[in-house]
PDB file of C-alpha atoms in Angstrom:
ATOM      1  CA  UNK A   1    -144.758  56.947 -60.714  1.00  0.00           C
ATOM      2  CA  UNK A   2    -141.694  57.848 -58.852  1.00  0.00           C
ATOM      3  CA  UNK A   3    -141.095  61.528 -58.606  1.00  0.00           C
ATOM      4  CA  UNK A   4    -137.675  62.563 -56.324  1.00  0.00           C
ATOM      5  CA  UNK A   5    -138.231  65.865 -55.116  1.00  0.00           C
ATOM      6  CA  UNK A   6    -135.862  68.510 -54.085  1.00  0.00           C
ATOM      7  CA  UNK A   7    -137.745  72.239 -53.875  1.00  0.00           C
ATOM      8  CA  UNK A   8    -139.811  71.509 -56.831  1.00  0.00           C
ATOM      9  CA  UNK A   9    -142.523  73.773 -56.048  1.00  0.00           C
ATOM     10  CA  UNK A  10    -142.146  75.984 -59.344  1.00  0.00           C
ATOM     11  CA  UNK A  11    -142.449  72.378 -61.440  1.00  0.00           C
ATOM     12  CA  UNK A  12    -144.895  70.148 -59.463  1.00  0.00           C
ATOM     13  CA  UNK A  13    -148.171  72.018 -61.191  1.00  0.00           C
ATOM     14  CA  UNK A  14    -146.846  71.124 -64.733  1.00  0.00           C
ATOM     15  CA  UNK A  15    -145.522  67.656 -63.549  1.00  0.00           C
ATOM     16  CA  UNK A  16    -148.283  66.395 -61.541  1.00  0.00           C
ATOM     17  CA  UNK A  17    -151.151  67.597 -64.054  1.00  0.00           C
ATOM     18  CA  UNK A  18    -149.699  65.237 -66.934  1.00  0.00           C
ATOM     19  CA  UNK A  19    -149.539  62.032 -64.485  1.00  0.00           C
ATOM     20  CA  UNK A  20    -151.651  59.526 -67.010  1.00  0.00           C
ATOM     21  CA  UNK A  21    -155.590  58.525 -65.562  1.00  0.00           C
ATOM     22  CA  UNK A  22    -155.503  55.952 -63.045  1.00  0.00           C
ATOM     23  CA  UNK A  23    -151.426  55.959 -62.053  1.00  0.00           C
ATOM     24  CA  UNK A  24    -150.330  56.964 -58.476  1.00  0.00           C
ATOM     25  CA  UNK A  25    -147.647  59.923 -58.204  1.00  0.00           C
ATOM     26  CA  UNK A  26    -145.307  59.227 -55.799  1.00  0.00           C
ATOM     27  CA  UNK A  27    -143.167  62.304 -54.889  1.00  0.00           C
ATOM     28  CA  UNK A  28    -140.393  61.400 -52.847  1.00  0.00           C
ATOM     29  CA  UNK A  29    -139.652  65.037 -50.945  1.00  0.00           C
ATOM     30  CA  UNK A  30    -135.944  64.668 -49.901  1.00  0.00           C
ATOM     31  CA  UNK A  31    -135.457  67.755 -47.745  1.00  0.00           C
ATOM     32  CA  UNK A  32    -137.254  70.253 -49.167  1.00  0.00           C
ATOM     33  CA  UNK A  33    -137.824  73.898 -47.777  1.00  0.00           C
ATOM     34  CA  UNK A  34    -140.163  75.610 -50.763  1.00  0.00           C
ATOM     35  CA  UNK A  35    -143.486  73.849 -49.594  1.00  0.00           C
ATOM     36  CA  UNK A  36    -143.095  71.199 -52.017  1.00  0.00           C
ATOM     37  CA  UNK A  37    -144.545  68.128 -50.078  1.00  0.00           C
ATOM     38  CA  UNK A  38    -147.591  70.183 -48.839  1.00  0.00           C
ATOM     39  CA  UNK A  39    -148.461  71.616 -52.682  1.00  0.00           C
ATOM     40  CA  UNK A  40    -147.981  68.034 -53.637  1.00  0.00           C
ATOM     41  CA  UNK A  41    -150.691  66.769 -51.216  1.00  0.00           C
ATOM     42  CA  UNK A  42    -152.521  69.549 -52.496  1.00  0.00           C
ATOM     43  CA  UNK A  43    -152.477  68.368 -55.918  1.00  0.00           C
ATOM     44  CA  UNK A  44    -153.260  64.769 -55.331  1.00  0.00           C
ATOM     45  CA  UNK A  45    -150.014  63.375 -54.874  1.00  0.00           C
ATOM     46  CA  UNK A  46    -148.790  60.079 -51.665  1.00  0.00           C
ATOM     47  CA  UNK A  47    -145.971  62.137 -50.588  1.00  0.00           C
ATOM     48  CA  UNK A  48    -143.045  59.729 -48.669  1.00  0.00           C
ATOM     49  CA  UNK A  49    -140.486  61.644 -46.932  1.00  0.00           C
ATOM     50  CA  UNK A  50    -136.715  60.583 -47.498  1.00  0.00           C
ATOM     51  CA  UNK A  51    -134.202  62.365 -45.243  1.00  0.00           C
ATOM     52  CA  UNK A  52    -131.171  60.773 -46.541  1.00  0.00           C
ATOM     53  CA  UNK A  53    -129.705  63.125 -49.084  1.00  0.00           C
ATOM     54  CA  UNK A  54    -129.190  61.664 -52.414  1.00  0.00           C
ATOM     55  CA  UNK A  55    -131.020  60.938 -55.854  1.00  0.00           C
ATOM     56  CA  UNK A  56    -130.861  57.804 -55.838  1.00  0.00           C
ATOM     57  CA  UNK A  57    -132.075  57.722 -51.651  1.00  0.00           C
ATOM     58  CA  UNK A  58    -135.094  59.475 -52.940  1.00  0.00           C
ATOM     59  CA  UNK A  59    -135.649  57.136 -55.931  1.00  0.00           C
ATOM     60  CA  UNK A  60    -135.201  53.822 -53.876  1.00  0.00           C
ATOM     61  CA  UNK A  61    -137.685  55.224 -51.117  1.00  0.00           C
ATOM     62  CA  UNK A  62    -140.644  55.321 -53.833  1.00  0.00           C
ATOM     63  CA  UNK A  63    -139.615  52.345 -55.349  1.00  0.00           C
ATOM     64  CA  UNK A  64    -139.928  50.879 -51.638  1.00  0.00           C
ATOM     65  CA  UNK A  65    -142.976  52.599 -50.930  1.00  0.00           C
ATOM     66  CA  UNK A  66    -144.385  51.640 -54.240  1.00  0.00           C
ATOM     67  CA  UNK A  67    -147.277  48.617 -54.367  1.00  0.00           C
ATOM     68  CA  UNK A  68    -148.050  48.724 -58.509  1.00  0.00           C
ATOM     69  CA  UNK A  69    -146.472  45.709 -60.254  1.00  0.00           C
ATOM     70  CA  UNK A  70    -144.914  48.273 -62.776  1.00  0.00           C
ATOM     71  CA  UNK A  71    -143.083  51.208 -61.212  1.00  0.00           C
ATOM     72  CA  UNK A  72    -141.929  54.580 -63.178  1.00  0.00           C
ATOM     73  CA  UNK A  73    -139.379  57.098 -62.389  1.00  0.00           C
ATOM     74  CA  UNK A  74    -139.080  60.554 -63.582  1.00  0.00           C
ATOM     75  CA  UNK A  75    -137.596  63.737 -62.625  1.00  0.00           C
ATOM     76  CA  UNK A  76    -139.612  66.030 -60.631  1.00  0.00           C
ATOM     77  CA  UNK A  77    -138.380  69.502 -62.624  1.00  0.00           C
ATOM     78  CA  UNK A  78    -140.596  69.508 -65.703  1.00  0.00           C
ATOM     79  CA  UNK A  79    -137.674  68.745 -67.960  1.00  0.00           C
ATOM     80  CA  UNK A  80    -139.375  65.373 -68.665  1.00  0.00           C
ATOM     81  CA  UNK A  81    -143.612  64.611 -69.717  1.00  0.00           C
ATOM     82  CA  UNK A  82    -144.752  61.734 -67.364  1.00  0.00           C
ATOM     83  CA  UNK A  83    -147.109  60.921 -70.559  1.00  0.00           C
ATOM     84  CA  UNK A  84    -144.083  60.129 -72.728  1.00  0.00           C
ATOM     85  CA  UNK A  85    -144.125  57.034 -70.440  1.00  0.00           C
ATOM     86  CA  UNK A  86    -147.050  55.230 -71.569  1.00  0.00           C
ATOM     87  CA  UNK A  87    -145.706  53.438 -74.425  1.00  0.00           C
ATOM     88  CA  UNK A  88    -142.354  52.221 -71.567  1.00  0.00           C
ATOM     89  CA  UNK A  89    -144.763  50.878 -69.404  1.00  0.00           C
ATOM     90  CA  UNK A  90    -146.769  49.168 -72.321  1.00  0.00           C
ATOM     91  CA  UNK A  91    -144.157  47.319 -73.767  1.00  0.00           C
ATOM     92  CA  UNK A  92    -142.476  46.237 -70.007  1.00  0.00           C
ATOM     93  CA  UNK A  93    -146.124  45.100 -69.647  1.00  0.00           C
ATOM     94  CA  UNK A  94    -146.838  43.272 -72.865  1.00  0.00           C
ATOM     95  CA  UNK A  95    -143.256  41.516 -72.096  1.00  0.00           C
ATOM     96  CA  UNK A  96    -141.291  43.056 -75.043  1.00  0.00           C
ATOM     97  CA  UNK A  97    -138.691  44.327 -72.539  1.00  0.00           C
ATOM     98  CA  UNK A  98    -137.944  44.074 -68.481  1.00  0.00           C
ATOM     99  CA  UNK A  99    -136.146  47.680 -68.315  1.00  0.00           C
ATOM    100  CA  UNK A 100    -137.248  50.727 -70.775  1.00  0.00           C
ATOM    101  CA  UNK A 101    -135.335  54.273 -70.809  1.00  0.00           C
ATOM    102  CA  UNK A 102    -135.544  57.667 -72.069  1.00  0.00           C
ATOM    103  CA  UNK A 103    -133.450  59.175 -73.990  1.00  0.00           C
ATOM    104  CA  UNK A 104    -133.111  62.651 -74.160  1.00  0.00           C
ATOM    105  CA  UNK A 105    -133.174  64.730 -77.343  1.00  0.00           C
ATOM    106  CA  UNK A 106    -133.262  68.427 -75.725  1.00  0.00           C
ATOM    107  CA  UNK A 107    -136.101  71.095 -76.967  1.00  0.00           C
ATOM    108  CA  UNK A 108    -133.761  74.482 -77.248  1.00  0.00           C
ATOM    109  CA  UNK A 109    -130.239  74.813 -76.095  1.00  0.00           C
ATOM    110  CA  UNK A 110    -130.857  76.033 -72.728  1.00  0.00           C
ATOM    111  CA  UNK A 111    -132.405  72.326 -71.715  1.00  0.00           C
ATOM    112  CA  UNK A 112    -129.205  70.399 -71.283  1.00  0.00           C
ATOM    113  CA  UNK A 113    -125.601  71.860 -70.427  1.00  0.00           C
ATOM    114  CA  UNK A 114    -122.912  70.994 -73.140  1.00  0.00           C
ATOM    115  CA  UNK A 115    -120.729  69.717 -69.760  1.00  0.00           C
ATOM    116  CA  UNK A 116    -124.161  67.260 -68.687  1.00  0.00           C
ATOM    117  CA  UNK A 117    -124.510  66.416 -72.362  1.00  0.00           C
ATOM    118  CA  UNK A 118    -120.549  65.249 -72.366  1.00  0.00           C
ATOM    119  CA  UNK A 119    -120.593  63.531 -69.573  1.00  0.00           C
ATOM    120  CA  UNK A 120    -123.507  61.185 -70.294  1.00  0.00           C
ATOM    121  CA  UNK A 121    -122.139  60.184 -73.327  1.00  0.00           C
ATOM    122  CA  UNK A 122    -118.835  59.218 -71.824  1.00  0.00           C
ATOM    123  CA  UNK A 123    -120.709  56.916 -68.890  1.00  0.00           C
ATOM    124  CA  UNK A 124    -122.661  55.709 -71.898  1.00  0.00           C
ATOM    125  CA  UNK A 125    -119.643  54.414 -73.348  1.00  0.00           C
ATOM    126  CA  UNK A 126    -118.130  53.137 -70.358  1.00  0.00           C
ATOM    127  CA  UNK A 127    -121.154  51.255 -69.939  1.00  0.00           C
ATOM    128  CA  UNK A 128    -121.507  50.369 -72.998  1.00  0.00           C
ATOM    129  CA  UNK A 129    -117.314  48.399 -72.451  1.00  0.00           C
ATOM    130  CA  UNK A 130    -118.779  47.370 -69.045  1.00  0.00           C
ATOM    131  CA  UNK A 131    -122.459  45.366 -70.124  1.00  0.00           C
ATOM    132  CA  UNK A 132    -122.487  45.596 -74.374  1.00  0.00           C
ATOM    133  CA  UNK A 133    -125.758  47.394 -73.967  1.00  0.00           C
ATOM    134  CA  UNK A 134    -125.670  50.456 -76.956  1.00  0.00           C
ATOM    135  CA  UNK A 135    -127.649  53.129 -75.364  1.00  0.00           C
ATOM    136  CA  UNK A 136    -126.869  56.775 -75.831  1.00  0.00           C
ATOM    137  CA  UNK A 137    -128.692  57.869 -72.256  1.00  0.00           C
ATOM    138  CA  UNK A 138    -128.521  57.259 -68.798  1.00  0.00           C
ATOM    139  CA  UNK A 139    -131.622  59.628 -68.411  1.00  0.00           C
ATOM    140  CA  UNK A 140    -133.874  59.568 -65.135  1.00  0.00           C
ATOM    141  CA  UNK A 141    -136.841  58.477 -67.505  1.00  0.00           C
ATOM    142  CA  UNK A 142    -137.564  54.667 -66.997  1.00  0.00           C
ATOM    143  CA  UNK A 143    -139.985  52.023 -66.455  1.00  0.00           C
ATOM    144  CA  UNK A 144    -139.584  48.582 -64.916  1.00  0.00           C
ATOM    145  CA  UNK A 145    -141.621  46.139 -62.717  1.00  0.00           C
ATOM    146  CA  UNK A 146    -140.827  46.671 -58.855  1.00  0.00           C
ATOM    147  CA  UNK A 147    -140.493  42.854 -57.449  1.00  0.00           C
ATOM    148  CA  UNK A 148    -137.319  42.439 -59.916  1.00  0.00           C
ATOM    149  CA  UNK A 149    -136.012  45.961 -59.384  1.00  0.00           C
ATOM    150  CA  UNK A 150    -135.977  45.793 -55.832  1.00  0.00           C
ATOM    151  CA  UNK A 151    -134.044  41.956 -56.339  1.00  0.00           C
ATOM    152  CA  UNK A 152    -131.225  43.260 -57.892  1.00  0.00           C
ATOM    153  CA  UNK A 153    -130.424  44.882 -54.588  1.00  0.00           C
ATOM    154  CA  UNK A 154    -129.527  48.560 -55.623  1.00  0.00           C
ATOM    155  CA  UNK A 155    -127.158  50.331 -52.997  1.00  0.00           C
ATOM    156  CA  UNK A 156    -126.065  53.297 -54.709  1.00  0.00           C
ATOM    157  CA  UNK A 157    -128.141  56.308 -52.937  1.00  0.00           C
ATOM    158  CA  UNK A 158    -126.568  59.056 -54.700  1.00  0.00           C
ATOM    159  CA  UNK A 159    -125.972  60.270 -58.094  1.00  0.00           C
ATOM    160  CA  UNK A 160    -125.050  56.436 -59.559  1.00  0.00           C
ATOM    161  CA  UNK A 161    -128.504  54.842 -58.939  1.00  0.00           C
ATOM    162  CA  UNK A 162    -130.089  55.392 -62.424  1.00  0.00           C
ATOM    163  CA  UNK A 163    -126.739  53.674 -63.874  1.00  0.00           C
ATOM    164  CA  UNK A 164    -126.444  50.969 -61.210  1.00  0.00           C
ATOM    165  CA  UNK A 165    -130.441  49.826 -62.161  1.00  0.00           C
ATOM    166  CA  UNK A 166    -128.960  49.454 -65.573  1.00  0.00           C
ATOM    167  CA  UNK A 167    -125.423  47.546 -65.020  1.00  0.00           C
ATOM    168  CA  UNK A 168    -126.968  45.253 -62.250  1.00  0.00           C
ATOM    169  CA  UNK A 169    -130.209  44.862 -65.117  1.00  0.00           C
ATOM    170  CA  UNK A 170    -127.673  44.091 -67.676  1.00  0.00           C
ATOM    171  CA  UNK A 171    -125.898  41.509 -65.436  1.00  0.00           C
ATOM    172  CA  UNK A 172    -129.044  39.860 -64.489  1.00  0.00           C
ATOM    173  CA  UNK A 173    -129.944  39.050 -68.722  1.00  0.00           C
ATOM    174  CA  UNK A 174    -132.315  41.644 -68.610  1.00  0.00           C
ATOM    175  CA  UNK A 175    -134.044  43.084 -71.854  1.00  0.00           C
ATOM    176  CA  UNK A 176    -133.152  46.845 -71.644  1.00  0.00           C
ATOM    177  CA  UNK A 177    -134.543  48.925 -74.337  1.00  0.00           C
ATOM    178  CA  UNK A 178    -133.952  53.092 -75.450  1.00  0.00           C
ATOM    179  CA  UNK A 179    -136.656  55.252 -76.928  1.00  0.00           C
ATOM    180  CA  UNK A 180    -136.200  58.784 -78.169  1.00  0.00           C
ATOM    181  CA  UNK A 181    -138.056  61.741 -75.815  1.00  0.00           C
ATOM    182  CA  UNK A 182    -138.265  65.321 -75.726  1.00  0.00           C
ATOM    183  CA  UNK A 183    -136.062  67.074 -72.967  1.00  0.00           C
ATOM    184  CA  UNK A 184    -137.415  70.365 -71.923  1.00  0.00           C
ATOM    185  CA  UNK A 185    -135.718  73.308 -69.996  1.00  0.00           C
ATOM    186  CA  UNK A 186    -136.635  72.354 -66.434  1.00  0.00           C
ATOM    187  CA  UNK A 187    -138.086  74.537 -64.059  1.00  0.00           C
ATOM    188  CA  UNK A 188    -135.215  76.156 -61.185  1.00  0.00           C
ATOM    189  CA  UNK A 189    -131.951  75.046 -61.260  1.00  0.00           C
ATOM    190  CA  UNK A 190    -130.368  71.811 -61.455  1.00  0.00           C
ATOM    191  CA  UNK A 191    -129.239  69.939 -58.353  1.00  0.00           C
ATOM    192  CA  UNK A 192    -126.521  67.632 -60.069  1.00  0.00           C
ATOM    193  CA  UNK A 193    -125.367  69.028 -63.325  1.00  0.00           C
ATOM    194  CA  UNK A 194    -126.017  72.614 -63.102  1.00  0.00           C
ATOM    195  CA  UNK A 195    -122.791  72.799 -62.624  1.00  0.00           C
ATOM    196  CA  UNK A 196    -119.380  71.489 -63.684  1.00  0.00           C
ATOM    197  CA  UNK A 197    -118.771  70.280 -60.261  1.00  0.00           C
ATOM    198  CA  UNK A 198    -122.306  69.159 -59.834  1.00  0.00           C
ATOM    199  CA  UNK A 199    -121.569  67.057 -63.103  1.00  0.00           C
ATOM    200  CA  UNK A 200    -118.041  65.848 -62.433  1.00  0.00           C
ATOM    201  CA  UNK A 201    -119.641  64.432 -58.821  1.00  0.00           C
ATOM    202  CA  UNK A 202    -121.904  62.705 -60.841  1.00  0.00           C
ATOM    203  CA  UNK A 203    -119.720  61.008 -63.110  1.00  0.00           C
ATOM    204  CA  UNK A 204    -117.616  60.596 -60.341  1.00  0.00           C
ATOM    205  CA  UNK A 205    -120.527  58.182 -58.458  1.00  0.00           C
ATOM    206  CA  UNK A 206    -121.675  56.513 -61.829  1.00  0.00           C
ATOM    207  CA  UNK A 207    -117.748  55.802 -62.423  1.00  0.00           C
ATOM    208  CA  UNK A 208    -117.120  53.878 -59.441  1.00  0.00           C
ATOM    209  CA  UNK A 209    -120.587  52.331 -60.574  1.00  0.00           C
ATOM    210  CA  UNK A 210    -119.115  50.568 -63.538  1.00  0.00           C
ATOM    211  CA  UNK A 211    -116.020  49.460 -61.187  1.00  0.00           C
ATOM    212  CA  UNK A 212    -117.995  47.184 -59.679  1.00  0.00           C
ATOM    213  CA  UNK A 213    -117.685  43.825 -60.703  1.00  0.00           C
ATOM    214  CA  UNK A 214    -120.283  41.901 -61.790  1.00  0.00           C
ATOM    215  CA  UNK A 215    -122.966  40.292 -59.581  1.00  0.00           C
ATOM    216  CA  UNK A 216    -121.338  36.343 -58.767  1.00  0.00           C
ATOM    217  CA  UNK A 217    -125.235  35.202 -58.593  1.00  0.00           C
ATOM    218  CA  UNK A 218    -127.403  37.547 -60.928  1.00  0.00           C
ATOM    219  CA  UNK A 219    -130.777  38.591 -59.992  1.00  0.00           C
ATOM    220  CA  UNK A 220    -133.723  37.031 -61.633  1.00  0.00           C
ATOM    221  CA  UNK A 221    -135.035  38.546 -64.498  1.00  0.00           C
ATOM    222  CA  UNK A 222    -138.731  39.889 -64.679  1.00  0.00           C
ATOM    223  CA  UNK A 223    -139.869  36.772 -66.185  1.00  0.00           C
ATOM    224  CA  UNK A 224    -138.125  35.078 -63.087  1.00  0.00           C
ATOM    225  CA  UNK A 225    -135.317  32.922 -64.390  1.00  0.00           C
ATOM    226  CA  UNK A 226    -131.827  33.885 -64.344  1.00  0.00           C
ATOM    227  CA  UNK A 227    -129.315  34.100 -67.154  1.00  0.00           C
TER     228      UNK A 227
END
């Protein structure tokens, strides 16, 4: 379980305590100056340190310093349950899909900004032009195994990671799947779409994202053959 971590200290209780029996958190501290990487050692967590600013930095470091054949990401700000990943990692595991996301339906109206909320569902339909996949989400809730994430060769270390997994998954042949999840108010403020410019920066990464053209030799899939 891959946990980026930015002054999470206020979250990392609630977080941490719902990890499922028998997984490994990974918190992935990328600069933090709350005591977050200490009160996650405290609370039973490997803690890797990433100085390069940047989601997707952080979330490529624990993918990297990952070892389990099935690797998890979630957001560190208890806006997301790591339990509601237990049926993602079942089906990547039982084969019924290589790449499993979350989407977000949002518990009160304070848990996702109506500017976020808009500009998700424009990248999802820009994606959506860009691979055929029909998701609604581009949520940080996912669950894929490591050997063929780390082969499609993600660059992206800021906010375009999550969406580069899917495009370069999608280019590859690989079977992405969507299931609905609860979205909570997370804990502190947002980092990346707090704010209208936070958001716009985002969309501004994922955009030049889907520019990219599409992998000349795709990756191989999970089940190691390519398309």
């Amino acid at each position: 379980m891959v946990l980026p971590c930015l002054d999470e200290a206020a979250a990392l209780p609630w977080v941490l305590a719902r990890i499922p029996r028998g997984w490994r958190a990974i918190v992935v501290d990328n600069g933090s100056t709350d005591g977050s990487p200490d009160l996650a050692r405290e609370l039973g967590a490997t803690v890797v340190r990433e100085e390069r600013r940047g989601f997707g930095a952080a979330c490529h470091a624990g993918l990297t310093a990952a070892t389990a054949d099935i690797v998890c990401f979630c957001d560190c700000d208890a806006s997301l349950d790591p339990t509601d990943l237990l049926p993602f990692v079942r089906e990547v595991h039982e084969g019924e899909a290589d790449l499993v996301l979350g989407r977000r339906r949002p518990r009160g109206r304070d848990a996702w900004p109506a500017h976020a909320r808009a500009g998700n569902l424009a990248l999802a339909r820009m994606l959506r032009r860009r691979t055929g996949l029909r998701l609604h989400d581009l949520g940080p809730l996912r669950a894929a195994r490591r050997e063929p994430l780390l082969a499609l060769g993600l660059s992206d270390r800021r906010s375009g990671y999550p969406l580069q997994m899917v495009v370069r998954a999608a280019d590859a042949g690989w079977r992405v799947t969507e299931h609905d999840v609860p979205y909570l108010p997370r804990a502190g403020a947002s980092k990346v779409t707090g704010t209208w410019r936070g958001t716009w920066q985002a969309v501004r990464d994922m955009s030049r994202v889907l520019a990219e053209p599409p992998a000349p030799t795709p990756a191989p899939t999970p089940g190691g053959t390519t398309p």
